[in-house]
Short mmCIF file of C-alpha atoms and ligand atoms in Angstrom, two decimals:
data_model
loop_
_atom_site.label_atom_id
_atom_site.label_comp_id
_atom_site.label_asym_id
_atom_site.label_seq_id
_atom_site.Cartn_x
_atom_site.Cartn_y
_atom_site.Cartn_z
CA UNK A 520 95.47 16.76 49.08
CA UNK A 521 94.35 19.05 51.27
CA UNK A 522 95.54 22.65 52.85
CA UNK A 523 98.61 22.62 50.51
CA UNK A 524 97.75 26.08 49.10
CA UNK A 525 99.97 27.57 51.46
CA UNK A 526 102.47 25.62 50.85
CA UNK A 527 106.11 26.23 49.64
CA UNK A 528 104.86 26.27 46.37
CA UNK A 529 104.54 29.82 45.62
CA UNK A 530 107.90 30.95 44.21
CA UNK A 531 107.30 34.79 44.39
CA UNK A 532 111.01 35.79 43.10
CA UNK A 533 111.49 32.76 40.42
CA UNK A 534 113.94 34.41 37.35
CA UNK A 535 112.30 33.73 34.52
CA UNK A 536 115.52 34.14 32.62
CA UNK A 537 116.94 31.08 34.83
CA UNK A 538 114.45 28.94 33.23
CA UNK A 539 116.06 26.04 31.56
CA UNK A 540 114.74 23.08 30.99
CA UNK A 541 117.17 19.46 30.55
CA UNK A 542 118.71 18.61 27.15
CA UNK A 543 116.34 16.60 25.39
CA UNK A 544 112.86 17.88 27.05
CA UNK A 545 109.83 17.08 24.74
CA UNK A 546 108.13 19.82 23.69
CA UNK A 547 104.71 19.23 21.84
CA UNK A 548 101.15 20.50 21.15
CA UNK A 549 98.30 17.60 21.37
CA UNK A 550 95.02 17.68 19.66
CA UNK A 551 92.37 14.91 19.75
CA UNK A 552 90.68 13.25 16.04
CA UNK A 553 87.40 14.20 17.04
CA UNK A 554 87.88 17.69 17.68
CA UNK A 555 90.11 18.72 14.30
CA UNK A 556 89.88 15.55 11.89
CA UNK A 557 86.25 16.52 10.57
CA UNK A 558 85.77 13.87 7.37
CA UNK A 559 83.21 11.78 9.19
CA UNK A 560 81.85 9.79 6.84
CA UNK A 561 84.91 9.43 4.59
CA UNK A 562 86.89 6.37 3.81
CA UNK A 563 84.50 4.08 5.42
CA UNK A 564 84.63 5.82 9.23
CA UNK A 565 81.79 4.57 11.30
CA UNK A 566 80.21 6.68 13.82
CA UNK A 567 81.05 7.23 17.64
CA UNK A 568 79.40 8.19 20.25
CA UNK A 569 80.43 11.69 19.67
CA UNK A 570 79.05 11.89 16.40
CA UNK A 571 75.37 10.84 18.00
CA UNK A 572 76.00 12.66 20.95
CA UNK A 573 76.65 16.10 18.97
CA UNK A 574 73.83 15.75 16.74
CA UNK A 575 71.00 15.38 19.54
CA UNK A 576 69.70 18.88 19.55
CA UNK A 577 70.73 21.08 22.91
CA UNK A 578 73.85 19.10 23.83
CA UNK A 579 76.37 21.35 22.25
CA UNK A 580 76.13 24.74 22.65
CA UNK A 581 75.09 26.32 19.58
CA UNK A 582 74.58 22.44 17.74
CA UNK A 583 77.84 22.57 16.96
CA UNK A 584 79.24 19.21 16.14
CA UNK A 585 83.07 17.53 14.59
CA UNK A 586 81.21 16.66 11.25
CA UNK A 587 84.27 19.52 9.60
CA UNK A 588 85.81 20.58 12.34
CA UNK A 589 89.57 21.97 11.30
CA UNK A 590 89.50 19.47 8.52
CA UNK A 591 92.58 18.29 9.53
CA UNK A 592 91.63 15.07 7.63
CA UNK A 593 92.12 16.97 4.63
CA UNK A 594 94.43 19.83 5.46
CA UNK A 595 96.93 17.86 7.54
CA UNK A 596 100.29 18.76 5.15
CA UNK A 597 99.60 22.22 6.11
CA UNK A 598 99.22 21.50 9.73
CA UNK A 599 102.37 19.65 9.96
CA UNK A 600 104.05 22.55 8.53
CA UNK A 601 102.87 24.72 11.39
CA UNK A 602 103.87 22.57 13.75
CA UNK A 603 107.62 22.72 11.95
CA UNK A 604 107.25 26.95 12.22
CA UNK A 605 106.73 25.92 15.95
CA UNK A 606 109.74 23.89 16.58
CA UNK A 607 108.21 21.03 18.37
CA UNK A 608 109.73 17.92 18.86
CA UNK A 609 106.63 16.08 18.94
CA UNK A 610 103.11 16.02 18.25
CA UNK A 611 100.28 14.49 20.62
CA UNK A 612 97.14 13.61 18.58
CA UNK A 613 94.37 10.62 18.89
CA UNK A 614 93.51 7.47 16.58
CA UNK A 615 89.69 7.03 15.74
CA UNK A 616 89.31 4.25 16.51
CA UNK A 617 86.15 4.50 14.24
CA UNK A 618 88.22 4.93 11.27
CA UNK A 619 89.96 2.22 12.09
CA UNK A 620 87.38 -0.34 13.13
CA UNK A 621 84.08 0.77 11.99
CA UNK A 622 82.07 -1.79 14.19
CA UNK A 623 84.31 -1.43 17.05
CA UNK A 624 85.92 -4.64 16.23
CA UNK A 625 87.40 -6.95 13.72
CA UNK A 626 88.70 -6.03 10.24
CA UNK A 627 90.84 -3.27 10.18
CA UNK A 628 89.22 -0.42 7.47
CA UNK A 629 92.47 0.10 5.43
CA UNK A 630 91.69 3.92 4.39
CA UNK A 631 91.64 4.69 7.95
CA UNK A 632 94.55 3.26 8.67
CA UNK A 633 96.18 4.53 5.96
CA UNK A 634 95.18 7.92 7.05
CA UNK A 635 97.47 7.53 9.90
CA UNK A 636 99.81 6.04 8.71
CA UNK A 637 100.58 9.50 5.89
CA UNK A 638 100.24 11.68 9.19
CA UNK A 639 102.85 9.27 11.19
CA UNK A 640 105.25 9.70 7.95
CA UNK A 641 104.32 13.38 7.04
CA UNK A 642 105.45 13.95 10.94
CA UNK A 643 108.69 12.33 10.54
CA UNK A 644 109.62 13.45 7.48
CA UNK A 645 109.42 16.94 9.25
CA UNK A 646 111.58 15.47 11.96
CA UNK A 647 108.75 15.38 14.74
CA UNK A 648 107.80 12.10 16.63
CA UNK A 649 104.15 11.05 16.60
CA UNK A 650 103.04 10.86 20.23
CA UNK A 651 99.93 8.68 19.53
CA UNK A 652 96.89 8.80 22.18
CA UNK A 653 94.48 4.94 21.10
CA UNK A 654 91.46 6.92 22.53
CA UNK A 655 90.32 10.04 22.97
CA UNK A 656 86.65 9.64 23.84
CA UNK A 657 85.15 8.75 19.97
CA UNK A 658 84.13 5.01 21.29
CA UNK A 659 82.75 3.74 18.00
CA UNK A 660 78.79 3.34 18.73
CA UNK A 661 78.12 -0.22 18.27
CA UNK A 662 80.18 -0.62 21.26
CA UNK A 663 77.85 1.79 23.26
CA UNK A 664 75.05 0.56 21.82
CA UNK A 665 76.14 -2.90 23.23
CA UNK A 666 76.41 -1.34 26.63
CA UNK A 667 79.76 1.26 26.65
CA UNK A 668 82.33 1.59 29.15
CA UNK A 669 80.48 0.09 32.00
CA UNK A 670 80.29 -3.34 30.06
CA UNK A 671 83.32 -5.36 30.31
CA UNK A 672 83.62 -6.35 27.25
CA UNK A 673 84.48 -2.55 25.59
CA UNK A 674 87.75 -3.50 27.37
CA UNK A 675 88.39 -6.15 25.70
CA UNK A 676 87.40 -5.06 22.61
CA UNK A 677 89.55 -1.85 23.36
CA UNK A 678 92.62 -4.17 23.71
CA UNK A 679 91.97 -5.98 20.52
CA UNK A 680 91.97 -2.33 18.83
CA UNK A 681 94.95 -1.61 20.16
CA UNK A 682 96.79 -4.74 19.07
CA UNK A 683 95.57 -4.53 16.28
CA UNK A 684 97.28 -1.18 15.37
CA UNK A 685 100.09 -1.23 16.99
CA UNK A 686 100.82 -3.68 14.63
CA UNK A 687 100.43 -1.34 11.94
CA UNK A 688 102.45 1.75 13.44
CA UNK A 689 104.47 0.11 16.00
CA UNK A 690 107.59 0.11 13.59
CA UNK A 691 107.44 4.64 13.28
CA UNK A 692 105.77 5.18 16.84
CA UNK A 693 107.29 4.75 19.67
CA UNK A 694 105.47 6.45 22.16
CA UNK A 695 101.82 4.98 23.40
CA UNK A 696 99.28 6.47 25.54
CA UNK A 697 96.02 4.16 25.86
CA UNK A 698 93.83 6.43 27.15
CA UNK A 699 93.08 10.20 27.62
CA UNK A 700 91.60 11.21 30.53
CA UNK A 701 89.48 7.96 31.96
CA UNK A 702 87.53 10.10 33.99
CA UNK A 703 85.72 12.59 31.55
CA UNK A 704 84.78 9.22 29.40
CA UNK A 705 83.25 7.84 32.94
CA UNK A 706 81.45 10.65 34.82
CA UNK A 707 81.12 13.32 31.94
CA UNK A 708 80.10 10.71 29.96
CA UNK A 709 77.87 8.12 32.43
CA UNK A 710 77.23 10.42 35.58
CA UNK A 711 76.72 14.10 34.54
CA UNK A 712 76.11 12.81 30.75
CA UNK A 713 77.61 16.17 29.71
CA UNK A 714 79.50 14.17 27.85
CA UNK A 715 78.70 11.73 25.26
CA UNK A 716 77.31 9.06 25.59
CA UNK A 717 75.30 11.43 27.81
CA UNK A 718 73.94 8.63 30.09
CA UNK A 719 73.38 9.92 34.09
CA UNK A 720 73.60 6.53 35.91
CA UNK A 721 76.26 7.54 38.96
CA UNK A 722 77.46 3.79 39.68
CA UNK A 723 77.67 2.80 35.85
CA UNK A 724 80.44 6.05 35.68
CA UNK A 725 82.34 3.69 38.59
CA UNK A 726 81.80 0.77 36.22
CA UNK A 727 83.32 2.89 33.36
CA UNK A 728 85.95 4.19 35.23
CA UNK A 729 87.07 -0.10 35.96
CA UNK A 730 86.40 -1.01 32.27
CA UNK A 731 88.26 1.73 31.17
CA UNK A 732 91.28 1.09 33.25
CA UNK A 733 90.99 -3.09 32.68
CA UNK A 734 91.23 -2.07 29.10
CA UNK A 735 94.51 0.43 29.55
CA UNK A 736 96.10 -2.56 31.03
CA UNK A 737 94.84 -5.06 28.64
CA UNK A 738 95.76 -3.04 25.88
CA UNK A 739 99.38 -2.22 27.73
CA UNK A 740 99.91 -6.07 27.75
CA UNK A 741 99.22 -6.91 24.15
CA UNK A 742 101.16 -3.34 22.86
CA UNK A 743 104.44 -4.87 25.22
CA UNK A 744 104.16 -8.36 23.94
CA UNK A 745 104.48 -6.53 20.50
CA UNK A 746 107.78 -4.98 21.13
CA UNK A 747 106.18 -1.22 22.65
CA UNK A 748 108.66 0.52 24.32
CA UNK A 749 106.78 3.31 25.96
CA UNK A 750 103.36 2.62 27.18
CA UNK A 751 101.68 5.13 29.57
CA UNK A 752 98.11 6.27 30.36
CA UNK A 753 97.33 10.26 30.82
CA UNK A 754 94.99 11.45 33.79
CA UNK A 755 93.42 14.81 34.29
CA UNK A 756 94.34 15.73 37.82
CA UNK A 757 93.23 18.46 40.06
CA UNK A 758 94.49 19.76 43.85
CA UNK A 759 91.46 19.79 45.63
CA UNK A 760 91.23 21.98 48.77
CA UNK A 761 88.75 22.40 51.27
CA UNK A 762 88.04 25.85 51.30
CA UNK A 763 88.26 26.02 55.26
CA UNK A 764 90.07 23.84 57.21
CA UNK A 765 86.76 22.64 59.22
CA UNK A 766 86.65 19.09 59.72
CA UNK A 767 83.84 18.99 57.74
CA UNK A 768 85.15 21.25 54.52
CA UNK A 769 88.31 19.01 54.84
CA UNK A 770 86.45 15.68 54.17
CA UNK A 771 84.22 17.19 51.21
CA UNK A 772 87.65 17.57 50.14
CA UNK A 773 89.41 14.46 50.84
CA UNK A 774 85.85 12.79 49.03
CA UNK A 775 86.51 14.49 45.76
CA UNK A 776 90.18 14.10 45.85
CA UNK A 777 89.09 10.43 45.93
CA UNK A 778 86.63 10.22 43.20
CA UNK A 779 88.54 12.88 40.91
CA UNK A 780 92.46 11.58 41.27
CA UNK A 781 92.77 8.54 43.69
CA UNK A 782 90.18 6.71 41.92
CA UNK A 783 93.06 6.40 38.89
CA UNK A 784 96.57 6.70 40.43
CA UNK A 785 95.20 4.36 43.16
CA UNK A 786 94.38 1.47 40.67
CA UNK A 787 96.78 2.13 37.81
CA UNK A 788 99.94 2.82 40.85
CA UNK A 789 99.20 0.64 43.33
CA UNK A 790 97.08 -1.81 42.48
CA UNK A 791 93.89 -1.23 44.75
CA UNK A 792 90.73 1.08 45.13
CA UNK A 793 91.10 3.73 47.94
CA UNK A 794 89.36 2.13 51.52
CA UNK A 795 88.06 5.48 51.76
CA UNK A 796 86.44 5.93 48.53
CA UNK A 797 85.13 2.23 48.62
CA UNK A 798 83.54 3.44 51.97
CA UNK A 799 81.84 6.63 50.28
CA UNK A 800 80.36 4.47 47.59
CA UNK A 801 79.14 1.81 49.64
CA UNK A 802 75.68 3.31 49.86
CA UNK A 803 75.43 3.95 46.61
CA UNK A 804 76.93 0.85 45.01
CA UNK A 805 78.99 -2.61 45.25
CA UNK A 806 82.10 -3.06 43.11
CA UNK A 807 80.71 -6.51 42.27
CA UNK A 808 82.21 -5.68 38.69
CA UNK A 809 85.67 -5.86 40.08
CA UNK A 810 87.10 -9.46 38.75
CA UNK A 811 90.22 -11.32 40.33
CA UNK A 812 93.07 -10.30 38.77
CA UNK A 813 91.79 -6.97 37.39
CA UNK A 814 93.78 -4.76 39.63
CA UNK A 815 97.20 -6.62 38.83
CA UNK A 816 96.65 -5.89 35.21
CA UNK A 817 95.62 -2.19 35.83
CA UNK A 818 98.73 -2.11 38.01
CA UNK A 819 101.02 -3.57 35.44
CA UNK A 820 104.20 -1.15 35.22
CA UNK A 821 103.69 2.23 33.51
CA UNK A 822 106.68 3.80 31.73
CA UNK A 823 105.47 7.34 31.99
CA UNK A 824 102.18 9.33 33.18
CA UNK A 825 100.30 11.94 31.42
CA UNK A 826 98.83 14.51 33.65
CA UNK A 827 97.13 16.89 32.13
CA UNK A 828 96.48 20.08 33.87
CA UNK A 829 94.27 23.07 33.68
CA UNK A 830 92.51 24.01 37.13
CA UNK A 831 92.36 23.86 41.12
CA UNK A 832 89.13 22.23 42.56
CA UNK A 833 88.55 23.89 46.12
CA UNK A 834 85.33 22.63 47.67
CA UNK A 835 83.59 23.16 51.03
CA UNK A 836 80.93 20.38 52.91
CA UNK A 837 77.05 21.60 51.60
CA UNK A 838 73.82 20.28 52.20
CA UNK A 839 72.27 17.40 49.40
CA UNK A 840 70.16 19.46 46.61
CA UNK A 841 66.24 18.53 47.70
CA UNK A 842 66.13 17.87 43.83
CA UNK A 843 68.83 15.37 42.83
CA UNK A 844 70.09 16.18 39.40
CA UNK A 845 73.29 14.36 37.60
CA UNK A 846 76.60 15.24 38.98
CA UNK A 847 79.53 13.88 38.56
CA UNK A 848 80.41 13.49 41.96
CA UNK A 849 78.34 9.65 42.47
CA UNK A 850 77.76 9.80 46.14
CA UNK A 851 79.10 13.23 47.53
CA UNK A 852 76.61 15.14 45.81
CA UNK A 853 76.18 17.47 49.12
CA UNK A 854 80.29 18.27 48.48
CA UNK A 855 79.87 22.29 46.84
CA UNK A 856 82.40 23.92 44.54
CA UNK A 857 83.65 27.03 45.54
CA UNK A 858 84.99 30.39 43.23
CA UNK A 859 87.65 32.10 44.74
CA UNK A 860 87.55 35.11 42.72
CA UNK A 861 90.83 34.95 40.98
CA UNK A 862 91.29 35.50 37.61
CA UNK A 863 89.37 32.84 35.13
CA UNK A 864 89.91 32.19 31.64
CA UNK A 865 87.38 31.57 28.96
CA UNK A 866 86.48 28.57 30.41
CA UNK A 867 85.70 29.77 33.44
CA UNK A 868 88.70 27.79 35.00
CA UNK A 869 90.58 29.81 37.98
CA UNK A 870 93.97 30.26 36.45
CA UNK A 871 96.53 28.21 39.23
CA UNK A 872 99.85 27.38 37.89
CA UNK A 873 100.66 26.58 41.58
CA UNK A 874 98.19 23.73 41.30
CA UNK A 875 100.66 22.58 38.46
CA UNK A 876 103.24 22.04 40.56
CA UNK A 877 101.65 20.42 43.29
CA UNK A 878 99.56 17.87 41.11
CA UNK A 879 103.34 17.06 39.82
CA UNK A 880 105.10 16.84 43.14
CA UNK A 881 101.61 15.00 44.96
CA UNK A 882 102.14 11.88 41.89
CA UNK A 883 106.03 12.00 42.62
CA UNK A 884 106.33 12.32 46.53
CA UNK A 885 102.96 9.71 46.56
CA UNK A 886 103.15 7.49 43.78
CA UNK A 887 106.09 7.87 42.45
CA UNK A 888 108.92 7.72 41.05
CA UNK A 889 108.35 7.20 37.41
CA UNK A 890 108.42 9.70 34.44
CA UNK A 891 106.02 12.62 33.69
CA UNK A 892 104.80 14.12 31.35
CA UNK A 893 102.10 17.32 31.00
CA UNK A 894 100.69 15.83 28.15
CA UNK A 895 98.61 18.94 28.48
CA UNK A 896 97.87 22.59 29.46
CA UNK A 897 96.88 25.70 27.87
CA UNK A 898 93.89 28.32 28.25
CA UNK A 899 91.06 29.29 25.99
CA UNK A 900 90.46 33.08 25.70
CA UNK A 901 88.01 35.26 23.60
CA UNK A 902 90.63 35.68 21.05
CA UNK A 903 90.38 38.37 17.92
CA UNK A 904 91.66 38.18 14.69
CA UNK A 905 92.85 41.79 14.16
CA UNK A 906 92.88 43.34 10.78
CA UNK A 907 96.40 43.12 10.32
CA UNK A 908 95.84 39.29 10.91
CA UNK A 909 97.35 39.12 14.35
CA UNK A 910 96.03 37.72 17.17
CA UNK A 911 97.35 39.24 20.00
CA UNK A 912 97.06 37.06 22.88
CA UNK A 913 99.04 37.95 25.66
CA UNK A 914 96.64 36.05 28.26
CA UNK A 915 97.58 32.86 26.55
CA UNK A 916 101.21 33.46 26.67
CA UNK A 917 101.53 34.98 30.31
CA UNK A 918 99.48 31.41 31.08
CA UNK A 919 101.64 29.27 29.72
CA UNK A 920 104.85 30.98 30.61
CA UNK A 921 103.14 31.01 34.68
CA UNK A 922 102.68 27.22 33.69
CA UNK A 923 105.47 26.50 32.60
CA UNK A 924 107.71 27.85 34.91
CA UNK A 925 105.72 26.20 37.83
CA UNK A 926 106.79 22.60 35.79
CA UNK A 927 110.30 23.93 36.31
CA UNK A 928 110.27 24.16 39.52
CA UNK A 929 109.29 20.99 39.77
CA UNK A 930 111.92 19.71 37.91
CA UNK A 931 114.68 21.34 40.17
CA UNK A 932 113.05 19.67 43.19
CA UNK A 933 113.65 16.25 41.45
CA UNK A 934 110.58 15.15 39.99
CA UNK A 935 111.25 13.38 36.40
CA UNK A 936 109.85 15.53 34.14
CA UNK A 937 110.86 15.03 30.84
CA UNK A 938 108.15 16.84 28.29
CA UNK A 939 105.08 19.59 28.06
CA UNK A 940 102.44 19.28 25.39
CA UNK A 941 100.52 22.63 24.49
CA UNK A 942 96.62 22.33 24.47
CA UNK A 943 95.94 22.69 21.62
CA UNK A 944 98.15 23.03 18.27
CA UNK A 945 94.53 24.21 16.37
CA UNK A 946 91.51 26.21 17.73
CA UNK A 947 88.84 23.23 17.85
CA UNK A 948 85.68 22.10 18.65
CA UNK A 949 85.98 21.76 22.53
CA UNK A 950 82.97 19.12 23.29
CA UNK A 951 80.29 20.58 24.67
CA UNK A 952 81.25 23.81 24.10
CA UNK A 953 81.65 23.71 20.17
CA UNK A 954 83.55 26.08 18.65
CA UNK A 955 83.10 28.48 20.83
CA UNK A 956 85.79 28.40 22.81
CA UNK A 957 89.52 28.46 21.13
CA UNK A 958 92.24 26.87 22.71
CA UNK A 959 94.92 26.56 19.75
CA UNK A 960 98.10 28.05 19.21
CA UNK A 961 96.85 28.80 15.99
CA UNK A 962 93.82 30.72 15.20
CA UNK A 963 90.98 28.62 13.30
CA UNK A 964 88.97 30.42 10.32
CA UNK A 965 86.34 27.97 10.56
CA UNK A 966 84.59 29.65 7.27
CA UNK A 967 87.39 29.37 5.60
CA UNK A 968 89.78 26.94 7.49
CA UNK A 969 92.52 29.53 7.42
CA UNK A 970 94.96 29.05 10.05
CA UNK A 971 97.15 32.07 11.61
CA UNK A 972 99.86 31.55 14.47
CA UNK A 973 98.63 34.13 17.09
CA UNK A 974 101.19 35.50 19.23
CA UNK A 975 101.37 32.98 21.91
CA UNK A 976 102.39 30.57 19.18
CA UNK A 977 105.23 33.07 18.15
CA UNK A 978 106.12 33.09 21.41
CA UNK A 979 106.25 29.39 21.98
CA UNK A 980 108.27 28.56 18.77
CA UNK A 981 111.21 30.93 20.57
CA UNK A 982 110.61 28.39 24.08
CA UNK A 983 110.87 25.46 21.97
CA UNK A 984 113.92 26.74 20.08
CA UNK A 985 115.36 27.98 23.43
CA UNK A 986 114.49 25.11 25.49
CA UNK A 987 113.84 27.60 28.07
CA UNK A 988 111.80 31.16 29.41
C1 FCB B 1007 90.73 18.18 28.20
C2 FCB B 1007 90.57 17.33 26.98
C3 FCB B 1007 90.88 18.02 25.68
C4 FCB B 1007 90.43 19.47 25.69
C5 FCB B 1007 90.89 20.17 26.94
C6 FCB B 1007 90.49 21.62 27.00
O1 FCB B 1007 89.91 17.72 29.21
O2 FCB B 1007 91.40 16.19 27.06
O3 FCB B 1007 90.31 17.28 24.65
O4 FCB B 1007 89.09 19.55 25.48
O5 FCB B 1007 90.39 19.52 28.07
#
């Protein structure tokens, strides 16, 4: 994707007030079990990788780690409630699948499943559909301690996980995404080792990245021979743009376009690796761990994406560091990531709604057509809790109106939207950055577990009501 940026997709005179989005659009707020659920050694959960991962001192800032997080676990009534006050018509959360399989495979633990099964009823009871995500990044340990994602057999075991239950839900949820965002388990996780497991091995990230996608289609089969009737996968996707239109600036580009988007939508759309990407890697590493048959079940028909959405990358050609150290970027470590100077948010991420609608349009005019959904977006800011107990945070709400009307436009030029889901319903512990950045809707107490709406969740409930700006 490259030079698009001055592209038609600046709308500099869209009417807000014209913003209306088609009868029936989902409107949600998503949340993953290890960041809220906290309870992590109740009812028999076993631990993930997360739960090793955030207790080896220095990887979270501040040692933060999920062991309480919101308590949602516990406090879950309370949360559904404030997702009623918000009007959504569905909530996006994660399984873990550590609850539900404490060795990573056989048995089902009952209490855990049980757990999800009161949140699937609680949620419908309330009149909002359970948009359930199988995993979310909490791979139960014994399954990294038998080699993770780059060993093929976590996809199978994944699969068997999934099965397993569907089989138990599949009568209240309709809606199944296998994974969230392959490629923050692979390269945060195996490359970088940001992430947990926190492993830097650049070729066992590409090895992930196939495992994890053999196991979305693995687990896609066995969910449809249940009965499933929506199966998708969701994707973090970025425009990436050279930051000059040099040849040189334009391949760094077209290199992390390939191991940041194409490296999914290639497989899981089309059935095949990128030539060009194959031909990056090649001095790095042979896809020896690519079987017969595994891109055909990748491939298998999806019946919606997730994209979820939160930044532009623009890069330019550099020169390799003299000292290697991780990256994520296996094989175009020379590519270097450029600021542009625009306004950030907490995260440090360059605030591009723009970039929404061109990530949406790229999937539909490329790889599509097949049904969307942002299955998320949203900002963290350095929110305050005043003493009145507002939170007044009008940077959250003029980013996710900017966001969502860019999704609108979308929309009108044809592309099959049909929901949005808010990162994040709570304020949560966001990886490797603890608690210390706050995403929610709703403001966290995390002394006291109090929840307040802040403003932007006002706000939202009168979208949601509205179905429109
Ligand atoms: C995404 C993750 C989600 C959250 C947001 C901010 O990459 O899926 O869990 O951390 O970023």
């Amino acid at each position: 994707m490259t030079s698009s940026r001055q592209s038609a997709a600046t709308a500099p005179s869209q009417d807000l007030s014209q913003v209306r989005f088609p009868e029936g659009f989902v409107w949600g707020t998503a949340t993953a079990s290890y960041q809220v659920e906290g309870a992590v050694h109740e009812d028999g959960r076993g631990p993930s990788i997360w739960d090793t991962f955030a207790h080896t001192p220095g990887k979270i800032l501040g040692d933060d780690t999920g062991d309480i997080a919101d308590d949602h676990y516990h406090r879950y009534p309370e949360d559904i409630s404030l997702m009623a006050d918000l009007g959504i018509t569905h909530y996006r959360f994660s399984l873990a699948w550590p609850r539900i399989q404490p060795e990573g495979r056989g048995q089902l633990n009952a209490a855990g499943v049980d757990f999800y099964s009161r949140l699937v009823d609680g949620l419908l009871e309330r009149g909002i559909q359970p948009w359930v995500t199988l995993y979310h990044w909490d791979l139960p340990q014994p399954l990294e301690d038998a080699g993770g994602w780059p060993a093929r057999d976590t996809a199978e075991r994944f699969a068997e996980y999934a099965a397993a239950i569907h089989d138990r839900l599949g009568d209240r949820v309709p809606d199944w995404t296998t994974l969230n965002e392959p490629w923050c388990s692979a390269f945060l996780g195996y490359a970088s080792g940001v992430h947990a497991p926190g492993r830097t091995e650049g070729p066992a990230a590409l090895r992930a990245a196939h495992h994890l996608m053999l196991g979305h289609g693995l687990a896609a089969r066995a969910l449809r021979e249940q009965g499933a009737r929506d199966v998708g996968i969701t994707v973090n996707l970025y425009p990436v743009d050279p930051v000059t239109d040099s040849t040189a600036d334009r391949d760094a580009a077209r290199r992390i376009d390939g191991l940041m988007n194409r490296v999914f939508l290639d497989p899981l759309l089309r059935g095949s690796y990128p030539d060009d990407l194959l031909a990056d890697l090649a001095p790095v590493m042979d896809f020896d761990h690519v079987r017969d048959g595994d891109l055909a079940t990748i491939n298998a028909p999806l019946d919606f994406l997730g994209v979820n959405y939160y930044t532009r990358h623009v890069v330019r050609a550099g020169t390799r560091p003299a000292e290697p150290r991780p990256t994520n970027w296996v094989g175009s470590e020379d590519v270097e990531f450029v600021k542009r100077g625009i306004p950030v948010t907490a995260m440090g991420w360059e605030i591009d709604p723009d970039g929404l609608y061109e990530t949406l349009t790229r999937v539909w005019r490329e790889y599509g057509p097949l049904p969307l959904y942002v299955t998320e977006n949203g900002a963290a800011f350095d929110d305050k809790l005043d003493a009145d107990g507002r939170v007044r945070d009008e940077d959250r709400r003029s980013y996710l109106e900017q966001h969502f009307a860019a999704a609108h436009r979308a929309l009108t030029e044809g592309v099959d939207l049909r929901g949005y889901f808010v990162w994040s319903l709570l304020d949560n512990f966001e990886w490797a950055f603890g608690y210390s950045r706050r995403f929610g809707l709703v403001h966290v107490d995390y002394e006291t577990q109090a929840r307040t709406l802040k403003d932007s969740g006002r706000w939202f409930a009168e979208i949601t009501r509205a179905n429109g700006l």
